[in-house]
Coordinates of C-alpha atoms in Angstrom, one line a residue:
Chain A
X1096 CA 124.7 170.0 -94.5
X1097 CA 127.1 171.3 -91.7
X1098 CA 129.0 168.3 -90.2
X1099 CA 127.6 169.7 -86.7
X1100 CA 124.3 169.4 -87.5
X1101 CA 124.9 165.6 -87.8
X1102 CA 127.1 164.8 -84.7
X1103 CA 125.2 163.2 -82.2
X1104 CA 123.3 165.0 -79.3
X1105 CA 122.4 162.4 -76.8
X1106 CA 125.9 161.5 -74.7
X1107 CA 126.7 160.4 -71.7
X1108 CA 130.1 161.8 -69.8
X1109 CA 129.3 160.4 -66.4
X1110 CA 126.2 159.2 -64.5
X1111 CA 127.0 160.3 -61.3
X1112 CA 125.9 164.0 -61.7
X1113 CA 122.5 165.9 -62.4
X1114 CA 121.0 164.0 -65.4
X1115 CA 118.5 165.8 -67.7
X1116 CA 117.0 163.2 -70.2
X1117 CA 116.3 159.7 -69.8
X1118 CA 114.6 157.5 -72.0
X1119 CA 111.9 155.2 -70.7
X1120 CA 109.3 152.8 -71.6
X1121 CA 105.9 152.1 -70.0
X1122 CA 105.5 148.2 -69.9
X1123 CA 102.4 147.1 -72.2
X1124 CA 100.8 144.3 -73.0
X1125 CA 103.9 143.0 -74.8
X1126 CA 105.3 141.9 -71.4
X1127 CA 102.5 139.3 -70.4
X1128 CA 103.6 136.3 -72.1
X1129 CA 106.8 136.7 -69.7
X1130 CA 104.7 137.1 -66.5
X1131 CA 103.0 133.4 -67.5
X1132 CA 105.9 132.2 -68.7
X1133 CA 108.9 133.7 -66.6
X1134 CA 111.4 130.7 -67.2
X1135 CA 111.8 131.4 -70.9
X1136 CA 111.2 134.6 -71.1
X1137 CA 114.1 135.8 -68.3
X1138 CA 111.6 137.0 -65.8
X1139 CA 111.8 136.1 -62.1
X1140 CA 110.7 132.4 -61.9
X1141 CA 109.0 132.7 -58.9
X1142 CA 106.2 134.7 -61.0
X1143 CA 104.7 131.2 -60.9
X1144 CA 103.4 131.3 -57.5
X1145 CA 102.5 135.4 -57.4
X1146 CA 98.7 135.7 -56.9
X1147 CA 98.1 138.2 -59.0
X1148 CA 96.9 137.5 -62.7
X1149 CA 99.5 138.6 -65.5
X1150 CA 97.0 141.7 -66.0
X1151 CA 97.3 142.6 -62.1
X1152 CA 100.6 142.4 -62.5
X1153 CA 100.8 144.8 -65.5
X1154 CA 98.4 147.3 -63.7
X1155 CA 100.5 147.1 -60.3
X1156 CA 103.8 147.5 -63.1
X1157 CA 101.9 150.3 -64.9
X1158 CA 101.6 152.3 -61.9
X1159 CA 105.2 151.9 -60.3
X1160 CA 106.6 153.2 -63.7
X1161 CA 104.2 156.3 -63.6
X1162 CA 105.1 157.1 -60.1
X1163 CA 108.8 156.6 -61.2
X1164 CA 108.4 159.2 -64.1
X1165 CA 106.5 161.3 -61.7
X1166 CA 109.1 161.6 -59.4
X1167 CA 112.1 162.0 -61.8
X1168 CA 109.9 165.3 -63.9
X1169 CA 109.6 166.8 -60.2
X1170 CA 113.6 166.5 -60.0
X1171 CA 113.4 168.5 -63.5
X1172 CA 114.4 165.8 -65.9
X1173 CA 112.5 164.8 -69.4
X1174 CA 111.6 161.5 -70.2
X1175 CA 111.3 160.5 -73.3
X1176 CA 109.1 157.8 -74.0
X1177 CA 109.8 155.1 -76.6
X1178 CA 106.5 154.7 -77.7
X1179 CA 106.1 158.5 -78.7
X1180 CA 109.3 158.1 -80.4
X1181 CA 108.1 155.9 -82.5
X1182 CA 105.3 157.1 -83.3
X1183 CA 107.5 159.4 -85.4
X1184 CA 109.6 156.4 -87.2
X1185 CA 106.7 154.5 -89.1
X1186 CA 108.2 154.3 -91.9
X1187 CA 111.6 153.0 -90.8
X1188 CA 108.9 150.3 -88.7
X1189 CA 107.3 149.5 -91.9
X1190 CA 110.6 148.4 -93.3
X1191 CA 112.3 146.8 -90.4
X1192 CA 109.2 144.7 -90.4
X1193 CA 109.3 143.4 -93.7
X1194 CA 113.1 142.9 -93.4
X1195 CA 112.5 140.6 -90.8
X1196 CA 109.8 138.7 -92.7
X1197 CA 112.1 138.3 -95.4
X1198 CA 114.6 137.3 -94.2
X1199 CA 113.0 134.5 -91.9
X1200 CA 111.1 133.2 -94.6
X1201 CA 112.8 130.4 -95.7
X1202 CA 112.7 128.9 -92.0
X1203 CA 108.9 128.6 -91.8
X1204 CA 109.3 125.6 -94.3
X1205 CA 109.1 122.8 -91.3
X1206 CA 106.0 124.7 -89.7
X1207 CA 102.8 123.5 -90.0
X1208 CA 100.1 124.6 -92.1
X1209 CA 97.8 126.7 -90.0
X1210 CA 100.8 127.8 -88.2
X1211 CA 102.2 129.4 -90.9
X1212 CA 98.9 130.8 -91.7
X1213 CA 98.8 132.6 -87.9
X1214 CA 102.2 133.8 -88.7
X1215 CA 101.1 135.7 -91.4
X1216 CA 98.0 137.0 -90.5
X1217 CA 100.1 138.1 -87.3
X1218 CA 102.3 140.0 -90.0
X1219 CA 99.5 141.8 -91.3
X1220 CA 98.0 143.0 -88.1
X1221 CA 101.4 144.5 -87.0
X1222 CA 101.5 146.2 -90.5
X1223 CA 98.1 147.8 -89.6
X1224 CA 99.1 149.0 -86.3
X1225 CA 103.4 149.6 -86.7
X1226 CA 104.0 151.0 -82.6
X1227 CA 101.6 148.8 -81.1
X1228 CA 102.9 145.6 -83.8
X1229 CA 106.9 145.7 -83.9
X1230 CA 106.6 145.6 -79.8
X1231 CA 103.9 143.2 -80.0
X1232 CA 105.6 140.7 -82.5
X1233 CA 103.6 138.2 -83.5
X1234 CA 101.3 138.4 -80.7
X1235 CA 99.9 141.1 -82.7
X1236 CA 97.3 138.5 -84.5
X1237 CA 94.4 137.0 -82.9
X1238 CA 95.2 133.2 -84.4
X1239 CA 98.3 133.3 -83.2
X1240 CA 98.1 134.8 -80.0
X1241 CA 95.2 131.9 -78.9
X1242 CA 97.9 129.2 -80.1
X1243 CA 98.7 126.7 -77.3
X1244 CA 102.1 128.5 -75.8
X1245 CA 104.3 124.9 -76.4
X1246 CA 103.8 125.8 -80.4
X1247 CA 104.7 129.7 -79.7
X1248 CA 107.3 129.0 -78.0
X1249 CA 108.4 126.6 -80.3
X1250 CA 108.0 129.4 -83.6
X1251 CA 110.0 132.1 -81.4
X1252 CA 113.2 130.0 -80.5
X1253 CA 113.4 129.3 -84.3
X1254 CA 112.6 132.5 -85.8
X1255 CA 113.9 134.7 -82.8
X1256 CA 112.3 137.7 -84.6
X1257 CA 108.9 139.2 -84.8
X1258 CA 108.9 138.8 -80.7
X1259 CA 106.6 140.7 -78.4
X1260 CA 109.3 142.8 -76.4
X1261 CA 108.9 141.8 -73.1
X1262 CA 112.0 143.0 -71.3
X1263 CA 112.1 146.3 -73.8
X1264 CA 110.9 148.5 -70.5
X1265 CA 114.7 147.8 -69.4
X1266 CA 115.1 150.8 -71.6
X1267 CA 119.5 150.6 -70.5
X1268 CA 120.1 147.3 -71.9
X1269 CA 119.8 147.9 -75.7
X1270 CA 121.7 151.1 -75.8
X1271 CA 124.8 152.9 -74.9
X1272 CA 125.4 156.1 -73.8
X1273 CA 129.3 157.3 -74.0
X1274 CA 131.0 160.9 -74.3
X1275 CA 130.6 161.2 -78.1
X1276 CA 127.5 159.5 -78.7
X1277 CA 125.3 156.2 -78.6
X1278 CA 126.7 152.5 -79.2
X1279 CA 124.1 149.8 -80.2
X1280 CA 124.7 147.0 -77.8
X1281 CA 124.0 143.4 -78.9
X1282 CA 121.6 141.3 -76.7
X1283 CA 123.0 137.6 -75.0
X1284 CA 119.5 136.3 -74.6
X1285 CA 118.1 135.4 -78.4
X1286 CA 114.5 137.1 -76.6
X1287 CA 116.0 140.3 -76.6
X1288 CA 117.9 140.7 -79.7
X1289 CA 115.6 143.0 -81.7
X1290 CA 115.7 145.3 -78.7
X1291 CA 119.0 147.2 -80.1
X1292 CA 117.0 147.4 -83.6
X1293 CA 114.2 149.5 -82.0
X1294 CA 115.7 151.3 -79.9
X1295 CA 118.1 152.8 -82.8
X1296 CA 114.8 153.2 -84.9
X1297 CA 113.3 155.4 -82.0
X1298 CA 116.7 157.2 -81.1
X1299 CA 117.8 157.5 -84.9
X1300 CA 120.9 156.5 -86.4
X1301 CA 122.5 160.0 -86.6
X1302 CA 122.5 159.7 -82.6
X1303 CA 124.7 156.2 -83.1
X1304 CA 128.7 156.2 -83.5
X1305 CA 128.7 152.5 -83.2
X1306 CA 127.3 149.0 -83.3
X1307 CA 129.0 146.0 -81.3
X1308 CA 130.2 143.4 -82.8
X1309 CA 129.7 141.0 -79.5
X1310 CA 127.7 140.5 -77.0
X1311 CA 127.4 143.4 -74.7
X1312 CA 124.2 145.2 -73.3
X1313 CA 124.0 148.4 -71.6
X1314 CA 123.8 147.4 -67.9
X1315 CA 127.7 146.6 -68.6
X1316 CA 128.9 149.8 -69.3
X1317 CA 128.7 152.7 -67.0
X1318 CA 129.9 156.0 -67.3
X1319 CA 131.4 157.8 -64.2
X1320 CA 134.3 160.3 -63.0
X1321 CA 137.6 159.8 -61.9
X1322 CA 139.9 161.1 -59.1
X1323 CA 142.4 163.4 -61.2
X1324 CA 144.6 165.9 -58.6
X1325 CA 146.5 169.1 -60.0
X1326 CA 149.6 170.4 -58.8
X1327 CA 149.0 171.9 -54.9
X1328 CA 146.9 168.7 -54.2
X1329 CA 143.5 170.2 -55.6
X1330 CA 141.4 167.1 -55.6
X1331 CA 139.0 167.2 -58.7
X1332 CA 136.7 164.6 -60.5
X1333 CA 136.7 164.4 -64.6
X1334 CA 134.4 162.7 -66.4
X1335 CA 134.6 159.8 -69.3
X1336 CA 135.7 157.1 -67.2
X1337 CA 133.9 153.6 -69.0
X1338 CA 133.3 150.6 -66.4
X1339 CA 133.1 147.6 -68.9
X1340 CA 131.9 144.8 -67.3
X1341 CA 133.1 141.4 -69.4
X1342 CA 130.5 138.2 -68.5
X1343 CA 130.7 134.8 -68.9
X1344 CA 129.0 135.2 -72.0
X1345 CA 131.5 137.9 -73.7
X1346 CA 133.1 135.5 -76.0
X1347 CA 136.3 135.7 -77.8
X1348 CA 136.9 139.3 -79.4
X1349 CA 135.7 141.3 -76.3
X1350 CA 138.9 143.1 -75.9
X1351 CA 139.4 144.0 -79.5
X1352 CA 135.8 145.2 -79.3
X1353 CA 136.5 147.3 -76.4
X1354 CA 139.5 148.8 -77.9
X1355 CA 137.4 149.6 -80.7
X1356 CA 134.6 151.4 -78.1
X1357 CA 137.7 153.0 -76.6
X1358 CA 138.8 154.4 -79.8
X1359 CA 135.2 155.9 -80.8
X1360 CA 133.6 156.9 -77.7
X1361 CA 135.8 159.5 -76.3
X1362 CA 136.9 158.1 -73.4
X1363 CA 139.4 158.7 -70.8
X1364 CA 140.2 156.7 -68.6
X1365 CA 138.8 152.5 -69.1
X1366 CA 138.2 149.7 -66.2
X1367 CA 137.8 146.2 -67.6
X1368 CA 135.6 144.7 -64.8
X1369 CA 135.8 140.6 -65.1
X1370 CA 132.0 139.6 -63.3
X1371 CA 131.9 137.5 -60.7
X1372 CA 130.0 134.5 -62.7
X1373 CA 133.4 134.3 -64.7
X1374 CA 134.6 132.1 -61.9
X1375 CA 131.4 130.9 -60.2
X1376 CA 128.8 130.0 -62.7
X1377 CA 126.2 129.3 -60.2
X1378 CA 126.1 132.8 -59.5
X1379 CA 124.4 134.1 -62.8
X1380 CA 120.6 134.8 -63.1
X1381 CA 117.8 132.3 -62.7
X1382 CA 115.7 132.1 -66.1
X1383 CA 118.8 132.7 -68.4
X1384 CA 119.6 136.8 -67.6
X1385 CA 122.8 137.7 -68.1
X1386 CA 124.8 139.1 -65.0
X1387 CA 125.2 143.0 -66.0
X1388 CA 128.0 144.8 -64.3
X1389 CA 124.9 147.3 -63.5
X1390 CA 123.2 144.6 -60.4
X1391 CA 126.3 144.6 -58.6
X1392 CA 128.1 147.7 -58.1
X1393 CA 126.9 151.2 -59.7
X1394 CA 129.2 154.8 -59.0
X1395 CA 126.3 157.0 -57.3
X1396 CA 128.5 159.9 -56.8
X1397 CA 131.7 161.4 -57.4
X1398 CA 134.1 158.9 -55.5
X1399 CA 131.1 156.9 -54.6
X1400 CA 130.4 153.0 -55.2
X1401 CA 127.1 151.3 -54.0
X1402 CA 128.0 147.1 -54.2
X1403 CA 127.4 144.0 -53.0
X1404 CA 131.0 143.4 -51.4
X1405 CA 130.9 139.9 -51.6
X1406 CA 130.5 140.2 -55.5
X1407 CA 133.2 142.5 -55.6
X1408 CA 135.7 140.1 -54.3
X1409 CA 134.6 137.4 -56.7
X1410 CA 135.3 139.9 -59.5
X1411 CA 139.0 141.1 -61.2
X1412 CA 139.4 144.7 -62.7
X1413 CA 142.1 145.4 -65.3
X1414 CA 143.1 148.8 -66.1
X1415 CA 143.1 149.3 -69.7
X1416 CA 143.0 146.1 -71.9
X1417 CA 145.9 143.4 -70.4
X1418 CA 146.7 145.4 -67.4
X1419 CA 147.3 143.1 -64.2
X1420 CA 144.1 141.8 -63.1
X1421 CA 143.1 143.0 -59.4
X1422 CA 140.7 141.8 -56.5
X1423 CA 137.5 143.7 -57.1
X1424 CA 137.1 145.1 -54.0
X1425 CA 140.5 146.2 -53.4
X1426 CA 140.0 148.1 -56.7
X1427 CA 136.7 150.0 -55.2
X1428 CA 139.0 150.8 -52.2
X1429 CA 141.7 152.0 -54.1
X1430 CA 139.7 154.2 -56.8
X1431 CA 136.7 155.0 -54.7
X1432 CA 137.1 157.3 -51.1
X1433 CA 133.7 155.4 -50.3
X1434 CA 131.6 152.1 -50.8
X1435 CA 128.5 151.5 -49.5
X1436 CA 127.8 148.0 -48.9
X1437 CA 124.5 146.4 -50.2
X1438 CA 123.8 143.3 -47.9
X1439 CA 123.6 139.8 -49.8
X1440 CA 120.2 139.4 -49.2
X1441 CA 119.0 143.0 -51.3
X1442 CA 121.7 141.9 -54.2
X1443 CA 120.1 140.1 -56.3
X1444 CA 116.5 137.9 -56.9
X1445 CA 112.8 139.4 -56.1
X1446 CA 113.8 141.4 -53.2
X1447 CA 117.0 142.4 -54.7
X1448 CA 118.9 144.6 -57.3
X1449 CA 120.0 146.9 -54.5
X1450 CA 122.7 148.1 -56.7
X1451 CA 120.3 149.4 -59.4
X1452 CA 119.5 152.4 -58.0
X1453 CA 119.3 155.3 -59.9
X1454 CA 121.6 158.5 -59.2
X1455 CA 120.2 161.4 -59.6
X1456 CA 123.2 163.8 -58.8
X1457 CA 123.5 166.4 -56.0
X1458 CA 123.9 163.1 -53.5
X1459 CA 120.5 161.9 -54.1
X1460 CA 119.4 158.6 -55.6
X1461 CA 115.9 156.5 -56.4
X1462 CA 115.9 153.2 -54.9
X1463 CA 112.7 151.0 -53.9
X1464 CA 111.3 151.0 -50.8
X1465 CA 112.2 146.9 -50.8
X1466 CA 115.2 147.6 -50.1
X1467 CA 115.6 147.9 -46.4
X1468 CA 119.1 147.5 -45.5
X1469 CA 120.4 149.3 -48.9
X1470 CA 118.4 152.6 -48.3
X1471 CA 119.4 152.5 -44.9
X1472 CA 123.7 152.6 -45.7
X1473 CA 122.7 155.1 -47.8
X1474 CA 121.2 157.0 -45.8
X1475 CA 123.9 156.6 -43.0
X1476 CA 126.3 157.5 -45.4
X1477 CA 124.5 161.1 -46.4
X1478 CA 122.2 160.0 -49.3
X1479 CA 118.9 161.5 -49.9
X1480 CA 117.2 158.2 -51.1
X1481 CA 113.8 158.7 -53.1
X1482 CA 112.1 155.1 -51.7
X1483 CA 109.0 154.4 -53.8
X1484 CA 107.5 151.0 -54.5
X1485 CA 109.1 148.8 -57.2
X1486 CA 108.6 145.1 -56.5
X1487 CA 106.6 144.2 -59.2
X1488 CA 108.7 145.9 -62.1
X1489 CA 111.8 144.5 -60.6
X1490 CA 110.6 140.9 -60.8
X1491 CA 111.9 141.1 -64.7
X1492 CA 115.5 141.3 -63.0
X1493 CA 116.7 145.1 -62.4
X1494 CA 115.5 148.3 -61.0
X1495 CA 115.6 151.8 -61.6
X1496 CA 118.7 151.7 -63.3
X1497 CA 118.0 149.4 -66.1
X1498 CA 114.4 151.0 -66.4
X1499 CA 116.1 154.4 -67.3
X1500 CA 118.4 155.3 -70.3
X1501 CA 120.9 158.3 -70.1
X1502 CA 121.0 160.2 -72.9
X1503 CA 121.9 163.9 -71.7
X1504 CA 123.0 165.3 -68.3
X1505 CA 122.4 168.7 -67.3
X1506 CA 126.3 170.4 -68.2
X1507 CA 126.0 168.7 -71.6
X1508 CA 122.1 170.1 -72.3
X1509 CA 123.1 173.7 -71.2
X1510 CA 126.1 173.5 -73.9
X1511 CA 123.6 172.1 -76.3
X1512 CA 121.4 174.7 -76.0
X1513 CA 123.6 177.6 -76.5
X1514 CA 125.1 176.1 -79.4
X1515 CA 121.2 175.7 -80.8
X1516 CA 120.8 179.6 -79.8
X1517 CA 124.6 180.3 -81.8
X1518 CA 122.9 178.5 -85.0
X1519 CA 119.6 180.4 -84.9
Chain B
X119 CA 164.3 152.5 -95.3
X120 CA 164.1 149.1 -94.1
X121 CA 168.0 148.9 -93.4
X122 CA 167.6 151.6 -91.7
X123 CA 164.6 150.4 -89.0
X124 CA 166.7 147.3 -88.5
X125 CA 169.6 149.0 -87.5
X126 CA 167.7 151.1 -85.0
X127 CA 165.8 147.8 -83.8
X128 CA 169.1 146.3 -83.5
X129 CA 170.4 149.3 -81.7
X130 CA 167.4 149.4 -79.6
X131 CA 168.3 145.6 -78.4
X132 CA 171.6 146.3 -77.9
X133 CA 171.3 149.6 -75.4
X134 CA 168.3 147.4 -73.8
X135 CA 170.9 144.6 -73.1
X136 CA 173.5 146.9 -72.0
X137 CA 171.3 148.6 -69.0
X138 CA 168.3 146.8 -68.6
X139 CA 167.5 144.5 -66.1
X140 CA 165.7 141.0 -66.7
X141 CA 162.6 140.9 -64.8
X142 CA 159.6 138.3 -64.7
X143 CA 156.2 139.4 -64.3
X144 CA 153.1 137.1 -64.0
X145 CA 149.6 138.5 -64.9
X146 CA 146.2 136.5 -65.2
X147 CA 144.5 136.7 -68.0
X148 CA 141.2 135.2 -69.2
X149 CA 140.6 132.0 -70.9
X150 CA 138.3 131.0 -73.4
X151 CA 135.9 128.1 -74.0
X152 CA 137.0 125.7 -76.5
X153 CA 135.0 127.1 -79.0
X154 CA 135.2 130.7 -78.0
X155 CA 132.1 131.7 -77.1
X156 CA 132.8 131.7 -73.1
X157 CA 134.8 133.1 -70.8
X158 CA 135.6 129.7 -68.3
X159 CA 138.0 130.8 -66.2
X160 CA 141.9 132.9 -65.7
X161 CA 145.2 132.1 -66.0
X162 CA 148.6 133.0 -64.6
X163 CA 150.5 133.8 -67.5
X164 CA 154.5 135.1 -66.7
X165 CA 156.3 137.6 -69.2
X166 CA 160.0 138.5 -69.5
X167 CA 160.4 142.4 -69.2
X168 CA 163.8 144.1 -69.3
X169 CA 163.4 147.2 -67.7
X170 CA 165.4 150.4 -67.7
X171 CA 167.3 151.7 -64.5
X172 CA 167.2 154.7 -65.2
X173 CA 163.3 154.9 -65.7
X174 CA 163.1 152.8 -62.4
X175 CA 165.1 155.2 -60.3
X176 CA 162.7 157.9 -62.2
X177 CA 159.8 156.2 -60.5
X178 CA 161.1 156.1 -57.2
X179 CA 162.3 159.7 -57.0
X180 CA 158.5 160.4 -57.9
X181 CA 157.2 157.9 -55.3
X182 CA 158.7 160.5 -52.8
X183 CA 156.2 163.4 -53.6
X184 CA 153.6 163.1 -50.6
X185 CA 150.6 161.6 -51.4
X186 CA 147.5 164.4 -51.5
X187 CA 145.0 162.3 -49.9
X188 CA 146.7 160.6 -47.3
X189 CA 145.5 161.9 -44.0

């Protein structure tokens, strides 16, 4: 086989400009148990006293995410859907199922009887239906999906496998799109750690030129362009500039793991962005999320930042690995002609993530219509903001943003598919 | 072979000495839980540099050239 025909095709050079394929995920059943049970599950605790049943919810969810998609195919763009992507891989399902059995096995030994009896019939349901059962976990089986939630809860935080994907719809988080390919991202909450698996079962491995070896998820890394000038003062953007963003819970190792994304992922330029619950743990997410770099400043356009600018001046951006450590807002002044504030209130919680907009290119952006004060700088500032209804979806912490992978942009297809017309 | 590196390296130190200039810098860095997992906090941390002259007056003759997007 030609070594072209095996290099990766989904990348991501920046997200500031036109993209042309995200990947998505239409929130299923698999996410109730988090709408009754936000705390553990990393939703928005105040779930608890929303009106609406869990299926309300869902429905109400259902629909925002089909009025996204609608709006993003009218701009041109594919979407890809995880669940049709799988529908492709049952095979590679079948076996990361049984993997997973395996190799929990010999924990189920201090379970009781009838539990572990659930646990398997839940097994063999989710090897009848693969799609539907490896997001489903073990609430694929009847027995076990009528337990009392105190003894499933109890299963999950010792197996942490074989989990209904609740926050899967988050389609960024799992996955990482860079220049020469995708980089599977480990999870920091034990609820999400299959996430990574599936999503490489559904992209395929041939797309991958990487697996972390720490704990980073996608809303941390974000692709954008850089000023770059040539001689006569032409001002010009390039590509391949990686925002990192290093958490709290990046342990020791980050930095010889980034070098090690630096080295594979073709890029050219690196910011190491230090977040803000570093020095101020009260800052990070209720219900256990992990603060992603993603919720509190995202490039929109070339020499654009949208950010809270209170969370940028709790933050400290390196250059490069060891460079000096700056005030992250007088970074964003320095390497950004603009920033466009988004007001404490819309930053973060259930009227927030006014950062996670998604860019769309051309100055024009998809934000929710929740966010007053957020669409309204953008506006001011020249933005064409796409306002549609998101509230529900965004009470599992993130917005458009996390909802949407980017795994092509429209440059990057047109080369793709004249070097698909070359081979034919 | 080996002589030979340490003769350059000793070289190296030498010329350094002889026209470099002993500077201090101080940079934060990040600090670690005790068992690693965690990022708690940063720290000023101060290195000894010796730079070269030469490469400093470098800089400054390019620190000159106008700067394209000031207004």
């Amino acid at each position: 086989m030609a070594k072209s025909e095996v290099q990766p095709i989904y990348r991501c050079e920046t997200e500031v400009r036109k993209p042309s394929i995200f990947l998505s995920h239409e929130p299923g059943l698999e996410t109730l148990i988090a709408v009754e049970n936000s705390d553990h599950w990393g939703f928005d605790p105040s779930l608890k006293k929303d009106p609406r049943s869990p299926e309300l919810w869902l429905e109400d969810g259902i629909r925002e995410h089909k009025e996204m998609v609608s709006v993003l195919r009218g701009k041109g763009i594919e979407i890809l859907y995880l669940r049709s992507l799988l529908e492709g891989k049952k095979h590679e399902i079948k076996r990361y199922i049984l993997n997973e059995f395996y190799r929990i096995r010999n924990k189920l030994a201090p379970l009781d009887r009838s539990v572990k009896k659930a646990i398997d019939a839940s097994v063999t349901a989710m090897m009848d239906s693969l799609v539907s059962g490896v997001l489903l976990g073990l609430e694929s089986g009847r027995r076990f999906r009528e337990m009392k939630y105190s003894k499933k809860r109890e299963v999950y935080c010792l197996l942490e496998t074989l989990m209904p994907q609740t926050s899967i719809y988050f389609t960024q988080d799992p996955v990482i799109s860079t220049p020469n390919g995708l980089v599977k991202a480990q999870m920091a909450m034990p609820i999400r750690r299959q996430e990574p698996d599936i999503m490489q079962i559904a992209l395929g491995k041939k797309n991958y030129i990487h697996e972390l070896g720490s704990t980073t998820e996608g809303g941390d890394i974000t692709m954008c362009s850089s000023l770059s000038y040539a001689a006569g003062g032409d001002v010009r953007y390039v590509g391949g500039t990686m925002l990192f963003g290093v958490s709290a819970q990046s342990g020791k190792g980050i930095e010889e793991e980034i070098m090690r994304i630096l080295k594979k992922s073709g890029v050219n330029r690196l910011f190491v962005f230090y977040m803000p619950n570093i020095s101020d743990s009260s800052l990070s997410y209720a219900g256990g999320n992990v603060m992603h770099l993603d919720t509190i400043m995202m490039p929109i356009a070339d020499g654009v930042l949208l950010a809270n600018v209170n969370m940028l001046k709790k933050s400290r951006v390196s250059e490069g690995i060891g460079g000096k450590l700056v005030n992250g807002y007088h970074w964003a002044r320095k390497n950004f002609e603009r920033v466009i504030s988004v007001p404490d209130r819309e930053q973060q919680g259930t009227y927030g993530w006014g950062s996670n907009v998604l860019p769309l290119g051309n100055m024009e952006v998809l934000s929710s219509t929740h966010l007053r004060y957020t669409n309204k700088n953008l506006r001011e500032a020249g933005f064409d903001v796409i306002a549609i209804n998101a509230a529900t979806l965004t009470s599992g912490f993130g917005s458009f943003h996390c909802m949407t992978a980017y795994l092509m942009w429209m440059q990057q297809q047109n080369l793709y598919s004249r070097a698909l017309k070359r081979q034919k | 072979m080996n002589q030979k590196i340490s003769i350059a390296a000793l070289l190296l130190i030498a010329v350094t000495l002889a026209v470099g200039t002993r500077l201090i810098f101080t940079m934060e860095v990040p600090v670690y839980s005790d068992d690693g997992s965690k990022i708690t906090g940063f720290a000023v941390q101060s290195f000894e540099v010796y730079e070269d002259i030469n490469e400093t007056q470098e800089l400054q003759d390019l620190s000159r050239i106008p700067n394209p997007f000031r207004k």
